[in-house]
Coordinates of C-alpha atoms in Angstrom, one line a residue:
M1 CA 0.5 -2.2 -40.2
M2 CA 0.5 0.4 -37.5
K3 CA 3.6 2.7 -37.3
L4 CA 4.7 4.9 -34.4
G5 CA 3.1 8.2 -34.9
D6 CA -0.1 6.7 -36.5
V7 CA -3.5 7.7 -35.3
L8 CA -5.6 5.1 -33.5
S9 CA -9.4 5.8 -33.4
G10 CA -12.2 4.2 -31.6
K11 CA -14.5 4.4 -28.6
L12 CA -12.8 5.1 -25.2
N13 CA -14.0 3.0 -22.3
A14 CA -13.0 3.1 -18.6
L15 CA -11.8 -0.1 -17.0
R16 CA -12.1 -0.8 -13.3
V17 CA -8.7 -2.1 -12.2
R18 CA -7.2 -2.5 -8.7
A19 CA -3.5 -2.2 -8.5
P20 CA -1.4 -4.0 -5.8
K21 CA -2.4 -3.0 -2.3
G22 CA -6.0 -2.5 -3.5
K23 CA -5.4 1.0 -4.8
R24 CA -7.6 1.9 -7.8
T25 CA -5.9 3.1 -10.9
A26 CA -7.4 5.1 -13.7
T27 CA -7.3 2.7 -16.7
F28 CA -8.7 3.2 -20.1
Q29 CA -9.3 1.0 -23.1
L30 CA -9.8 2.0 -26.8
V31 CA -11.5 -0.5 -29.1
S32 CA -10.5 -0.1 -32.7
E33 CA -10.1 -2.2 -35.9
P34 CA -7.4 -4.8 -35.7
R35 CA -3.9 -3.3 -36.3
R36 CA -0.7 -5.1 -36.7
L37 CA 2.0 -3.6 -34.5
P38 CA 5.5 -2.7 -35.5
S39 CA 8.3 -5.2 -34.7
P40 CA 9.4 -6.5 -32.3
A41 CA 5.8 -6.7 -31.0
G42 CA 4.4 -7.9 -34.3
L43 CA 1.1 -9.5 -34.1
C44 CA 0.8 -10.0 -30.3
N45 CA 0.3 -13.7 -31.0
L46 CA -2.9 -12.8 -32.8
E47 CA -3.7 -13.5 -36.5
T48 CA -4.9 -10.0 -37.3
G49 CA -3.2 -7.9 -34.6
P50 CA -4.8 -6.4 -31.5
E51 CA -8.1 -4.5 -31.5
T52 CA -8.3 -3.7 -27.8
F53 CA -5.7 -1.2 -26.6
E54 CA -5.1 -0.2 -23.0
I55 CA -4.3 3.5 -22.8
V56 CA -1.9 4.2 -20.0
A57 CA -2.1 7.7 -18.4
A58 CA 1.4 8.9 -17.5
D59 CA 0.2 11.4 -15.0
D60 CA -2.9 12.9 -13.4
A61 CA -3.3 15.4 -16.2
Q62 CA -3.5 12.7 -18.8
A63 CA -5.9 10.7 -16.7
T64 CA -8.2 13.8 -16.3
Q65 CA -8.0 14.4 -20.1
L66 CA -9.1 10.8 -20.8
K67 CA -11.9 10.8 -18.1
K68 CA -13.6 13.6 -20.1
L69 CA -13.6 11.5 -23.2
I70 CA -15.0 8.2 -21.8
G71 CA -17.8 6.8 -24.0
K72 CA -16.8 9.0 -26.9
D73 CA -15.0 8.3 -30.2
V74 CA -11.5 9.5 -29.9
S75 CA -8.3 9.6 -31.9
L76 CA -4.9 9.2 -30.3
K77 CA -1.5 9.7 -31.9
V78 CA 0.5 6.7 -30.7
T79 CA 4.2 7.1 -30.1
E80 CA 4.8 4.0 -28.0
V81 CA 2.9 0.7 -28.1
A82 CA 3.6 -2.9 -27.0
C83 CA 1.8 -6.2 -26.7
A84 CA 0.1 -7.0 -23.4
E85 CA 2.3 -9.4 -21.5
Q86 CA 0.6 -10.0 -18.1
A87 CA -1.9 -12.8 -17.8
G88 CA -5.4 -11.6 -17.3
Q89 CA -5.0 -8.2 -18.9
M90 CA -8.2 -7.0 -20.5
S91 CA -6.5 -5.5 -23.5
E92 CA -4.4 -7.1 -26.2
A93 CA -1.9 -4.2 -26.4
L94 CA -0.7 -1.3 -24.3
V95 CA -0.3 2.3 -25.5
T96 CA 2.1 3.9 -23.1
K97 CA 2.9 7.2 -25.0
W98 CA 0.2 9.0 -26.8
S99 CA -1.5 12.4 -27.4
V100 CA -5.1 13.2 -28.2
V101 CA -5.7 14.4 -31.8
T102 CA -8.4 17.0 -31.9
K103 CA -10.6 17.3 -34.9
P104 CA -10.8 20.7 -36.6
N105 CA -14.2 22.4 -36.3

């Protein structure tokens, strides 16, 4: 069971998404092992919990930070997560508040 404040690790990918009015938005996806989410999100209507997480950048600084990590294994400390609710979303869950966890050298 994933709790708020847990670290989510996996490979970070960039998704090509067009927002309304045709504007491109920086969208990122982290693929990890299946993780059950805390209530009320629960399992996201999945038996094992989601394994694809859309990482939402709150501002340009976060988007820039993530762009540098595309294609790499990353660890994010998750402080807000929810099940994807819109039809056609490419990820099973949305991470809306997070911070990058850097590995000590």
